[in-house]
XYZ file of C-alpha atoms in Angstrom:
784
model
C 4.274 94.516 127.233
C 6.247 97.917 126.644
C 8.791 97.669 128.788
C 9.941 94.986 127.165
C 10.044 95.993 124.296
C 11.509 99.640 125.452
C 14.145 97.079 127.010
C 14.868 94.824 124.000
C 15.418 98.534 121.855
C 18.289 99.424 124.693
C 19.866 95.933 124.718
C 20.120 95.865 120.713
C 21.386 99.308 120.640
C 23.722 98.537 123.161
C 24.646 95.395 121.278
C 24.925 97.495 118.136
C 27.628 99.385 119.470
C 29.145 97.223 121.365
C 29.823 95.242 117.948
C 30.818 98.721 116.598
C 33.190 98.968 119.700
C 34.994 96.346 119.065
C 34.967 95.989 114.511
C 37.143 99.035 115.949
C 39.228 97.812 118.081
C 39.669 95.034 116.239
C 40.752 96.897 113.025
C 43.175 98.846 114.375
C 44.653 96.190 116.233
C 44.444 94.697 112.500
C 46.241 97.867 111.304
C 48.692 98.352 113.826
C 49.599 94.031 112.805
C 49.723 93.919 110.116
C 52.106 97.432 110.700
C 54.263 95.697 113.125
C 54.663 92.061 110.401
C 54.815 94.763 107.883
C 58.103 96.986 109.877
C 59.238 93.193 111.120
C 59.831 92.465 106.963
C 61.602 95.509 106.238
C 63.519 94.719 108.648
C 63.495 91.737 107.721
C 64.503 92.633 104.051
C 67.303 95.341 104.974
C 69.071 92.298 106.550
C 69.011 89.821 104.062
C 70.476 93.091 101.845
C 72.651 93.553 103.911
C 74.144 90.366 104.462
C 73.488 89.975 100.432
C 76.327 93.020 100.588
C 78.445 91.896 102.929
C 79.046 88.657 101.057
C 79.019 90.664 97.761
C 82.048 92.721 99.654
C 83.358 89.734 100.356
C 84.072 88.110 97.506
C 85.584 91.502 96.045
C 88.152 91.316 98.726
C 88.752 88.009 98.304
C 89.322 88.144 94.295
C 90.941 91.626 95.219
C 93.413 89.818 96.998
C 93.794 86.778 94.462
C 94.172 89.665 91.816
C 96.898 90.763 94.225
C 98.480 87.873 94.266
C 98.492 87.987 90.772
C 99.921 90.256 90.186
C 102.796 90.192 92.836
C 102.990 86.523 90.890
C 103.490 88.647 88.041
C 106.353 90.636 89.397
C 110.257 89.520 88.977
C 111.093 86.367 91.331
C 114.649 88.892 91.851
C 115.619 89.528 94.180
C 114.816 87.477 96.067
C 114.112 88.667 99.747
C 116.565 87.756 102.600
C 115.241 90.428 104.863
C 113.884 88.151 106.945
C 116.228 85.722 107.084
C 118.316 84.100 110.530
C 121.073 82.726 108.488
C 122.728 86.330 107.301
C 125.741 87.808 107.460
C 124.982 90.638 108.874
C 125.798 93.911 107.317
C 127.687 96.614 108.429
C 126.555 99.984 109.605
C 128.284 101.703 106.712
C 126.007 99.808 104.123
C 123.132 100.091 106.267
C 124.045 104.150 106.135
C 124.738 104.043 103.094
C 121.456 102.258 101.821
C 119.391 105.415 103.302
C 121.705 108.124 101.440
C 121.947 106.303 97.958
C 118.338 105.433 98.456
C 117.405 108.925 99.146
C 120.134 110.260 96.419
C 117.822 110.931 94.008
C 115.041 112.916 96.053
C 117.472 115.347 96.834
C 120.134 115.763 94.004
C 118.102 115.705 90.934
C 114.186 115.216 91.230
C 112.050 118.652 90.346
C 108.474 118.531 91.896
C 106.874 121.110 88.713
C 103.540 122.362 88.070
C 100.325 120.578 86.204
C 101.196 117.223 88.118
C 104.511 117.036 86.712
C 108.323 115.613 88.021
C 111.461 115.235 86.688
C 114.576 113.290 87.672
C 117.666 114.215 86.140
C 120.063 111.958 85.868
C 123.164 112.912 88.582
C 126.148 115.459 86.977
C 123.838 115.079 83.088
C 121.589 117.503 83.884
C 119.016 115.697 81.913
C 115.967 113.399 82.022
C 117.056 110.324 80.209
C 113.526 107.751 80.528
C 115.798 104.458 81.114
C 117.850 106.275 83.876
C 114.033 108.692 85.672
C 111.872 105.223 85.671
C 115.024 102.852 87.115
C 116.249 105.852 90.153
C 112.626 106.377 91.313
C 111.781 101.892 91.385
C 113.302 101.422 94.887
C 110.177 103.742 96.008
C 107.740 101.364 93.781
C 108.691 97.158 95.402
C 106.532 95.983 97.151
C 106.653 94.695 100.976
C 109.821 97.186 101.740
C 108.184 99.019 105.268
C 105.685 97.234 107.337
C 104.048 95.354 104.569
C 103.804 98.243 102.159
C 106.176 100.248 99.169
C 107.896 103.276 99.795
C 104.948 105.140 97.563
C 102.242 103.580 100.255
C 102.392 105.430 103.428
C 104.796 108.176 101.818
C 102.599 110.645 99.863
C 104.804 113.257 98.595
C 106.260 110.285 97.511
C 103.005 109.236 95.166
C 102.898 112.244 93.436
C 106.782 111.817 93.240
C 106.216 108.955 91.031
C 102.261 110.429 89.371
C 104.505 113.369 88.369
C 106.956 111.582 86.803
C 104.868 108.749 84.803
C 102.680 111.566 83.390
C 105.853 113.837 82.599
C 106.939 110.936 80.512
C 103.668 109.852 78.485
C 104.083 113.708 77.588
C 108.086 113.693 76.500
C 107.013 109.941 74.514
C 104.026 112.334 72.587
C 106.651 115.070 71.880
C 109.117 112.880 70.348
C 109.067 108.660 70.445
C 112.484 107.620 69.209
C 114.179 110.317 71.699
C 115.948 108.868 74.940
C 117.148 112.001 77.095
C 114.855 115.529 77.433
C 115.643 118.608 79.123
C 113.782 120.333 81.641
C 113.985 123.703 79.888
C 113.876 123.389 75.575
C 116.811 124.223 73.049
C 116.479 127.714 71.372
C 116.550 126.093 68.157
C 117.947 129.146 66.310
C 121.331 127.878 68.134
C 121.669 124.241 67.368
C 123.426 123.731 64.199
C 122.351 121.728 61.163
C 123.914 118.664 61.718
C 122.879 118.881 65.208
C 118.861 119.332 64.325
C 119.254 116.976 61.543
C 121.704 114.365 62.253
C 120.812 114.177 66.347
C 117.764 114.842 65.988
C 117.656 118.101 68.779
C 115.242 119.945 68.652
C 112.277 121.650 71.426
C 113.091 119.580 74.408
C 115.420 116.887 72.926
C 118.916 116.224 74.363
C 119.186 113.043 72.591
C 117.661 111.923 70.298
C 119.469 107.968 70.292
C 116.200 105.079 70.150
C 116.603 102.737 72.673
C 114.362 99.886 73.169
C 114.788 99.864 76.583
C 113.533 103.699 77.549
C 110.035 102.633 76.838
C 109.865 99.616 78.388
C 111.061 101.398 82.279
C 108.685 103.477 81.748
C 105.817 100.829 81.495
C 107.353 98.851 84.345
C 106.630 101.707 86.246
C 103.648 101.928 85.410
C 102.606 99.080 86.097
C 104.456 99.019 89.328
C 102.699 102.225 90.296
C 100.161 100.132 89.452
C 100.149 97.304 91.776
C 100.851 99.773 94.759
C 97.603 102.305 93.741
C 95.598 99.846 91.095
C 92.521 102.368 89.790
C 95.747 105.381 90.266
C 94.300 108.488 88.734
C 97.272 108.855 86.786
C 96.987 105.478 84.971
C 93.066 106.673 84.132
C 95.100 110.358 82.270
C 94.755 109.832 78.749
C 98.165 111.072 77.509
C 99.722 107.578 79.860
C 97.253 105.428 77.722
C 98.305 106.708 73.966
C 102.036 106.664 75.203
C 101.788 102.854 75.355
C 99.809 103.070 71.947
C 102.929 104.912 71.300
C 105.057 103.180 71.769
C 103.651 99.720 71.100
C 102.974 100.742 67.175
C 106.664 102.004 67.024
C 107.710 98.281 68.273
C 105.866 97.068 65.637
C 107.018 99.113 62.977
C 110.277 98.942 64.039
C 110.351 95.109 63.645
C 110.632 95.852 59.878
C 113.092 98.458 60.213
C 114.607 97.166 56.990
C 111.665 98.067 54.977
C 111.576 101.473 56.525
C 108.828 101.017 58.426
C 107.678 103.694 60.347
C 104.198 104.328 62.502
C 101.408 106.743 61.986
C 98.171 107.110 63.084
C 97.246 110.710 64.961
C 99.496 110.309 67.583
C 102.245 110.773 65.013
C 102.108 114.406 64.833
C 106.135 115.073 65.877
C 108.287 117.274 64.186
C 110.527 113.267 63.026
C 107.436 111.586 62.746
C 105.795 109.959 59.688
C 108.886 109.447 58.223
C 111.708 106.531 58.709
C 113.512 106.548 61.811
C 117.631 107.523 60.553
C 120.977 109.361 63.218
C 124.604 110.226 62.844
C 125.637 108.003 60.216
C 128.919 108.062 62.509
C 127.062 105.859 64.648
C 124.734 103.715 62.502
C 125.935 102.579 59.200
C 124.576 102.879 56.049
C 123.713 106.722 56.416
C 122.174 106.046 59.828
C 120.388 103.256 59.394
C 122.024 100.637 61.193
C 123.517 97.615 59.835
C 121.074 95.034 57.915
C 118.439 92.844 59.961
C 116.041 90.879 58.834
C 112.066 91.959 59.017
C 110.752 88.856 59.293
C 111.943 87.106 62.541
C 109.482 88.935 65.087
C 112.277 90.569 66.928
C 111.996 94.424 67.421
C 114.793 96.843 66.198
C 116.453 98.821 68.560
C 119.381 101.930 68.002
C 121.311 102.123 70.545
C 121.947 99.863 73.647
C 120.815 101.107 77.563
C 125.053 102.563 77.422
C 123.766 104.461 74.278
C 126.353 102.988 72.173
C 125.312 101.640 69.182
C 124.702 98.484 68.677
C 126.388 96.077 66.645
C 123.340 94.364 65.142
C 119.374 95.405 65.422
C 118.177 93.031 67.700
C 119.091 93.361 71.019
C 118.378 90.105 73.151
C 117.398 91.582 76.369
C 115.992 94.545 75.769
C 113.278 92.257 73.750
C 113.058 90.652 76.540
C 111.994 93.010 78.642
C 109.712 95.074 76.281
C 108.182 91.224 76.332
C 107.663 91.560 80.197
C 106.266 94.965 79.736
C 103.824 94.187 76.964
C 102.383 91.457 79.332
C 102.225 93.798 81.710
C 100.046 96.502 79.083
C 97.830 93.770 78.640
C 97.069 93.722 82.080
C 96.624 97.317 82.371
C 94.319 97.175 78.696
C 92.279 95.099 79.804
C 91.072 96.290 83.674
C 92.070 99.997 83.577
C 91.788 101.085 79.858
C 89.369 98.505 78.612
C 91.282 98.139 75.349
C 90.061 94.604 74.033
C 91.813 95.972 70.552
C 95.253 97.258 72.618
C 94.814 94.447 74.295
C 95.326 91.947 71.829
C 97.882 94.196 69.613
C 100.067 94.354 73.462
C 99.679 90.140 73.089
C 100.604 89.361 69.535
C 103.255 91.677 69.340
C 104.039 90.063 72.960
C 104.010 86.260 71.443
C 106.106 87.305 67.769
C 108.570 88.860 70.260
C 108.994 85.611 72.290
C 109.573 83.439 69.333
C 111.607 85.822 67.777
C 113.735 85.409 70.972
C 113.227 81.820 70.999
C 114.428 81.224 67.780
C 117.034 83.466 66.379
C 118.452 85.078 69.857
C 119.923 81.225 71.060
C 123.208 80.069 70.224
C 125.671 77.737 70.108
C 128.909 78.574 72.339
C 132.336 76.277 71.751
C 133.398 75.958 75.328
C 129.647 76.993 77.060
C 126.938 75.322 74.923
C 124.010 77.012 74.556
C 123.371 80.539 75.321
C 121.591 83.345 74.973
C 123.478 86.302 72.428
C 123.669 89.894 72.961
C 122.697 90.701 69.224
C 121.470 89.120 66.620
C 120.882 90.054 63.365
C 118.813 87.753 61.964
C 120.280 86.808 59.212
C 122.833 84.581 61.784
C 125.363 86.701 62.572
C 125.436 87.447 66.492
C 127.764 89.859 69.050
C 128.728 86.743 71.815
C 128.995 89.213 75.163
C 127.614 91.283 77.442
C 127.307 95.132 78.902
C 127.155 96.217 82.277
C 123.974 98.046 81.224
C 120.378 97.194 82.422
C 118.667 95.598 80.076
C 121.322 93.128 80.028
C 121.581 89.278 80.097
C 123.579 89.262 83.825
C 119.593 90.863 84.618
C 117.014 88.468 82.835
C 116.208 87.434 86.017
C 115.196 90.920 87.719
C 113.760 91.743 84.565
C 111.133 89.112 85.392
C 111.432 87.336 81.833
C 110.628 83.910 81.336
C 114.276 82.271 80.848
C 115.079 78.542 80.009
C 117.198 77.686 83.107
C 119.366 76.018 81.906
C 120.405 77.932 78.813
C 120.957 80.808 82.194
C 122.617 79.180 83.518
C 125.093 78.613 80.385
C 125.010 82.164 79.989
C 125.546 83.342 83.218
C 129.008 80.882 83.363
C 129.965 82.452 79.923
C 129.820 86.246 80.461
C 131.531 85.961 83.473
C 134.400 84.091 82.412
C 137.134 86.418 80.365
C 135.568 84.224 77.286
C 132.862 87.844 77.819
C 135.092 90.471 76.856
C 133.196 92.717 78.819
C 135.056 90.634 82.147
C 136.905 91.956 83.664
C 139.280 91.737 87.270
C 142.050 93.046 89.386
C 142.965 93.558 92.842
C 143.651 97.174 95.319
C 143.895 96.699 99.506
C 143.886 93.200 99.269
C 139.786 93.384 97.724
C 139.315 90.980 94.551
C 137.173 93.068 92.179
C 135.609 90.962 89.125
C 132.446 92.835 87.109
C 131.219 93.396 83.746
C 132.268 96.569 81.819
C 131.030 98.477 78.920
C 133.053 99.444 75.678
C 131.065 102.864 77.400
C 134.131 103.659 79.738
C 136.774 102.521 77.564
C 139.205 105.960 78.525
C 139.643 103.690 81.732
C 141.074 100.681 80.439
C 139.325 97.325 82.186
C 137.078 99.127 84.354
C 134.226 97.418 85.803
C 130.959 98.672 86.513
C 129.359 99.060 89.845
C 126.214 98.218 88.626
C 126.888 94.533 86.923
C 128.319 94.221 90.223
C 124.878 94.909 91.688
C 122.927 93.316 89.543
C 124.920 90.017 89.636
C 123.928 90.451 93.610
C 120.015 90.661 93.195
C 120.284 87.493 90.697
C 121.727 85.488 93.378
C 119.688 82.835 94.914
C 123.047 83.179 98.331
C 123.082 85.643 101.199
C 126.027 85.298 101.702
C 127.147 86.263 98.373
C 125.040 89.212 98.539
C 126.791 90.987 101.190
C 130.048 90.335 100.457
C 129.246 92.048 97.005
C 127.781 94.448 99.155
C 131.648 94.785 101.499
C 132.784 94.950 98.179
C 131.166 98.068 96.297
C 131.272 100.193 98.802
C 134.989 99.210 98.779
C 134.742 100.395 95.593
C 133.640 103.744 96.373
C 137.225 105.672 96.728
C 135.844 107.187 100.307
C 132.513 108.328 98.622
C 130.571 105.744 99.284
C 128.981 106.769 96.298
C 128.355 103.781 93.213
C 129.850 105.759 89.754
C 129.717 104.791 86.738
C 133.588 102.370 86.340
C 135.814 101.846 88.406
C 139.513 100.614 87.872
C 139.559 97.541 90.181
C 143.422 97.499 90.502
C 142.854 101.511 92.056
C 139.160 102.313 92.447
C 140.507 106.357 93.074
C 140.343 105.982 89.382
C 136.793 105.768 87.700
C 133.764 107.790 86.183
C 130.642 110.234 86.586
C 130.860 110.569 90.278
C 127.507 111.960 90.663
C 125.162 109.125 88.638
C 122.317 108.247 90.433
C 121.021 104.060 88.133
C 123.395 102.575 90.175
C 123.100 104.266 93.603
C 119.005 103.015 93.195
C 120.111 99.842 92.612
C 122.766 99.766 95.483
C 119.830 100.560 98.193
C 117.330 98.070 95.871
C 120.211 95.384 96.993
C 120.269 96.058 100.743
C 117.058 96.546 100.987
C 116.428 92.618 99.832
C 119.050 91.684 102.666
C 117.622 93.661 105.856
C 114.830 95.350 107.593
C 116.616 98.231 108.972
C 116.878 99.486 105.374
C 115.022 101.645 105.218
C 114.229 103.412 108.609
C 112.547 106.803 109.036
C 114.639 107.247 112.913
C 117.761 106.413 110.360
C 117.397 108.485 106.940
C 114.617 110.723 106.225
C 115.004 112.404 101.886
C 114.131 115.981 100.817
C 113.301 117.072 98.000
C 115.932 118.906 96.093
C 112.995 121.525 94.134
C 109.703 121.779 94.848
C 107.504 124.363 92.626
C 103.985 122.709 92.300
C 101.786 124.978 94.980
C 99.096 122.273 94.780
C 99.166 120.556 98.637
C 99.543 116.904 99.408
C 97.539 115.594 101.826
C 98.332 112.665 103.542
C 100.782 110.876 105.537
C 104.832 111.547 104.995
C 105.862 108.717 106.893
C 109.347 108.915 105.079
C 109.860 112.668 104.492
C 111.861 115.710 106.795
C 109.840 117.524 108.384
C 109.440 121.675 106.700
C 112.901 122.684 106.905
C 113.284 125.958 110.267
C 116.016 128.660 108.813
C 119.630 127.347 108.919
C 122.166 128.848 111.591
C 124.050 131.172 111.057
C 127.382 130.330 109.927
C 130.085 129.816 111.768
C 132.116 132.964 112.964
C 135.386 133.230 110.663
C 137.354 132.028 113.611
C 135.537 129.032 114.142
C 135.738 127.711 110.869
C 137.391 125.129 109.606
C 138.908 124.953 106.114
C 140.051 122.355 103.236
C 142.709 123.066 100.268
C 142.391 121.543 97.135
C 144.819 121.392 94.714
C 145.821 119.366 91.843
C 149.745 119.038 90.063
C 150.208 116.398 87.390
C 153.626 115.771 86.362
C 154.376 116.782 82.982
C 155.819 119.192 79.967
C 154.306 122.427 82.189
C 155.685 120.464 85.759
C 158.531 118.685 87.003
C 158.032 116.042 89.229
C 160.640 117.936 91.901
C 158.328 121.332 91.004
C 155.585 119.137 92.041
C 156.454 117.942 95.077
C 157.895 121.627 95.872
C 154.287 122.398 95.861
C 152.361 119.888 97.236
C 154.227 119.772 99.971
C 154.247 123.097 100.734
C 149.959 122.978 100.577
C 150.947 120.388 103.886
C 152.681 122.139 105.879
C 150.611 124.703 105.588
C 147.413 122.555 106.493
C 149.631 120.995 109.334
C 150.240 124.773 110.944
C 146.855 125.606 111.086
C 144.521 122.342 111.086
C 143.078 122.765 107.326
C 142.309 119.943 105.505
C 145.012 118.839 102.218
C 143.460 117.062 98.902
C 146.482 116.624 97.604
C 146.292 115.304 93.413
C 149.677 114.177 91.385
C 146.822 112.569 88.699
C 144.084 114.243 86.765
C 140.834 112.180 87.532
C 138.723 113.166 85.857
C 138.546 110.312 83.067
C 134.714 111.375 81.346
C 136.488 112.366 78.321
C 140.122 111.227 77.473
C 140.308 114.301 74.956
C 139.307 116.638 77.680
C 142.028 119.318 79.059
C 144.046 118.428 82.477
C 142.578 122.151 83.804
C 138.840 120.090 84.780
C 140.210 118.626 87.586
C 139.876 122.162 89.099
C 136.285 121.667 88.773
C 136.361 118.246 89.336
C 138.273 117.897 92.813
C 136.425 121.286 94.315
C 133.346 119.424 92.793
C 133.752 116.482 94.800
C 135.018 118.285 97.859
C 131.861 119.843 98.216
C 129.301 116.226 98.669
C 132.385 115.317 100.522
C 133.584 117.803 103.687
C 131.756 119.249 106.277
C 134.987 121.628 105.788
C 133.328 125.704 106.349
C 135.152 126.877 103.852
C 137.004 125.507 100.518
C 140.113 126.687 98.911
C 141.500 126.341 96.058
C 145.352 127.191 94.533
C 147.272 126.210 91.597
C 149.736 123.807 91.343
C 151.745 127.009 90.303
C 150.800 128.788 93.577
C 151.981 128.004 96.922
C 151.958 129.887 100.500
C 155.088 132.356 100.834
C 154.768 133.090 104.848
C 153.199 130.450 106.596
C 153.356 132.206 109.802
C 150.288 134.189 108.456
C 146.444 133.301 110.327
C 144.169 133.177 107.165
C 141.558 133.911 109.730
C 142.522 136.765 110.792
C 143.748 137.196 107.994
C 141.068 137.115 104.970
C 138.877 139.215 108.384
C 136.419 141.165 105.302
C 136.598 139.835 102.623
C 134.755 135.711 103.016
C 131.613 136.097 103.109
C 128.893 132.982 103.079
C 126.173 134.410 101.341
C 128.756 134.247 97.497
C 129.630 131.609 96.086
C 132.394 131.573 94.906
C 135.537 133.989 95.959
C 138.343 135.411 94.063
C 140.615 138.177 92.442
C 141.092 140.499 90.001
C 144.008 141.193 87.860
C 144.107 144.073 84.537
C 142.890 141.635 82.637
C 139.619 140.429 85.310
C 139.236 137.612 87.314
C 141.592 135.046 87.352
C 140.644 131.754 88.934
C 144.541 130.482 90.566
C 143.422 131.060 93.897
C 139.592 131.533 94.783
C 137.309 130.167 97.814
C 134.014 129.257 98.261
C 131.592 128.266 101.159
C 130.168 125.187 101.862
C 126.820 125.770 101.275
C 123.786 124.542 99.414
C 123.518 127.054 96.976
C 127.427 127.203 96.281
C 126.778 123.522 94.993
C 124.978 124.473 92.991
C 126.824 126.950 91.332
C 129.601 123.914 91.246
C 127.703 121.758 90.148
C 126.528 123.406 87.060
C 130.176 125.507 86.408
C 131.365 121.883 86.080
C 128.336 120.803 83.604
C 130.050 123.905 81.292
C 133.428 122.271 80.310
C 131.348 120.623 77.950
C 130.776 123.575 76.543
C 134.050 125.314 76.643
C 135.429 121.898 75.290
C 133.106 121.897 72.047
C 134.071 125.527 71.115
C 137.132 126.519 72.459
C 138.812 130.117 72.545
C 142.025 131.570 71.658
C 143.727 131.829 75.249
C 142.646 128.236 75.609
C 141.479 129.246 78.781
C 139.085 126.473 80.751
C 137.142 127.112 84.304
C 137.339 130.741 83.708
C 135.900 130.725 80.733
C 133.334 128.525 82.141
C 132.427 130.932 84.131
C 132.037 134.140 81.306
C 130.083 131.485 79.593
C 127.331 130.029 82.870
C 127.139 133.875 83.949
C 126.126 135.286 80.330
C 123.963 131.784 80.370
C 122.519 132.341 84.136
C 122.621 135.837 85.152
C 121.370 135.247 88.315
C 124.833 133.918 89.760
C 126.589 137.607 88.562
C 125.874 139.403 91.807
C 126.936 135.432 94.474
C 130.471 135.581 92.739
C 132.996 138.369 94.501
C 135.963 138.608 92.530
C 137.137 142.428 95.248
C 139.484 140.431 97.766
C 142.684 142.697 96.766
C 144.845 140.964 94.187
C 147.693 141.389 97.264
C 145.541 139.255 100.469
C 145.965 136.368 98.465
C 147.087 135.781 94.908
C 150.191 138.166 94.134
C 151.908 137.179 90.779
C 155.216 135.665 90.556
C 157.423 136.711 87.321
C 154.370 137.936 85.939
C 153.626 141.796 85.354
C 149.699 141.936 85.099
C 148.616 141.628 88.523
C 149.537 143.053 92.158
C 153.870 141.409 91.382
C 154.743 139.555 94.934
C 156.734 140.371 97.550
C 158.426 138.570 100.040
C 156.428 139.052 103.531
C 153.410 138.270 101.419
C 150.845 135.218 102.476
C 150.787 133.437 98.400
C 153.164 133.191 95.572
C 151.182 132.880 92.315
C 153.576 131.989 88.928
C 151.008 132.501 86.804
C 151.229 132.757 82.883
C 155.001 132.055 83.112
C 156.106 131.553 79.777
C 160.231 130.885 80.212
C 159.956 127.147 81.570
C 163.380 126.659 83.096
C 163.256 129.951 84.791
C 160.087 130.030 86.211
C 160.677 126.842 87.781
C 163.982 127.382 89.146
C 163.037 131.046 90.508
C 159.662 129.064 91.822
C 161.739 126.206 93.545
C 164.246 128.821 95.360
C 161.156 130.757 96.725
C 159.736 127.782 98.517
C 163.353 126.424 99.362
C 164.401 130.076 100.990
C 161.902 130.168 103.015
C 161.419 130.364 106.816
C 160.687 126.544 109.278
C 157.637 127.023 110.914
């Protein structure tokens, strides 16, 4: 019995152990199973989360694309894109080449990239920043779908830096004074400004001109919005100063709706020198002691003192500028909503936009006896209107380009009017078999019946016809007087008579027109850019598809024995020079060029017609400046009309060995009174370009403050060396006078001898005797 009990006891223990083991195994398996289940559950959750994230990202991407498409739909329809049309008449290689030159002209000659995230862009031959011009000059960089489906700022980080810098600089300048239209890179010395300049012309600090122009801020806002289209959340758009500049200008425009009531904006943002009082300008330009003509404050339109030509408005409501304001206020409503999250600003911009647009529809449309209902150029809201159009943009011709939602019938009537003789600014002419027609401006009244290339370009930019656009491109190149550059204006019967040889705004517009016609511009292999001056030390990261590579040191200039020469002279017939004198002088210089293979640039008329009251002596610097920009000669030589070669057997290279140093910017000689610029040499170098540009710019100062001896170019040189001593060491006047500038009939310097190279009849007061002596010497020269 004990044995069976013992067996049962052992059996029970085994069962207990087995049960315990089974439970342990079950527990372990259960834990493992639960861990597997939990892992799978977590993986499933992660998968669901990833799916949800993907869906969210997909939705966001779709919304972003839809938003981008809506934004593109908001951008102006014009210019029409004919880049991919197989029906476009081919453009000439010259047009493609000039497109690249014009596109990069602003960057290479007028752009300064500064520290503090700023950029500064001057107009060209006027060395100041115009709010309008600068934004227009860089506009081609912001156009969508220009290169590889993107804007140029999107494919080139340096271009992005340049434009973002201009946005920030412009915002800061608006804060400095919201009524100014142009600014200097370096501030005035206020102590040197007259009371009239300070009080009537508003000049102080950085202000160059204080013409209040409605379109100036419109261009700034357009630049902002187009940049936003390329970079929706770029840091510069979130800069406090950028938003504040928009807020400032919206408040200015609201106040100027009631200009007649002497309204002006107030608040902490309006702390400038001229703030806190109604705008008043030079009484000689704006009537009623600088206030302008009477306007109706209840019509909703906003006032402008000046047009985009910088000419004073006849009536205060400039309709094209008000249209532009309507467009950009719509842009600012969007930025206020999506970037600045400012409902108050958005509502304020919307209300102003609606009021101005309503004013345009009620007061900006008039009935013309021939053309029917048309848009007026200017109105006063009291029943008066100015029926014309001006070449400068915004213009009536540019309405589609600006993006304003116009009445198609009224615009068709308006376009027919402004491109007809009924428009007092419409001109036409013919030169070398080419018919030129287009709109001019009273701003260049000194060239009678002149046409502005800008207006011809705009005619192309608002055209639906690709063939018409190509024909306009060809005519524009023909109007450039062989330079390829778009001038301010030109005489349609003689394009050699033009104003402003260096004016980058129409160059940029020209590139925009060509880029609407072909994919061949821009292409990196056809043209890259370099920036005139880059002083910011912050490294720009990212691709720069169109930037020139870091330049290698320039090769040494060719030795004098292998150098080329361009000889320039201008002889304008008149009281000083008879026709025989002019003919003999220019023929003498041509003989020298023929003998020694030099390029002769000889003129019988004054081309520097920017200001008809300026002295003809400025033709010298005009011609030199133009030649430096267009010639590839290694050296430029100038001779006054009363200087001539008297020994044509002398080889200039041998004769001047040891005297022409290409590291200088000007080489000449001295007489008893100092330097004489009747005969001079200039190397064709970048530094010399800059020097002559600045010397030519000095003409404005010399004309304003004339000297007793009526010196012009020499007075300009004296003033420039005083203002910028850096040039003093680069001007060389050590060439012996007998080498290049012997005097005929004047004892103030080395007296000419018959074997010497050049005779200069400087300051000869006995005109008849002087002429006969000069002519006899040239007549008796030994034949070649």
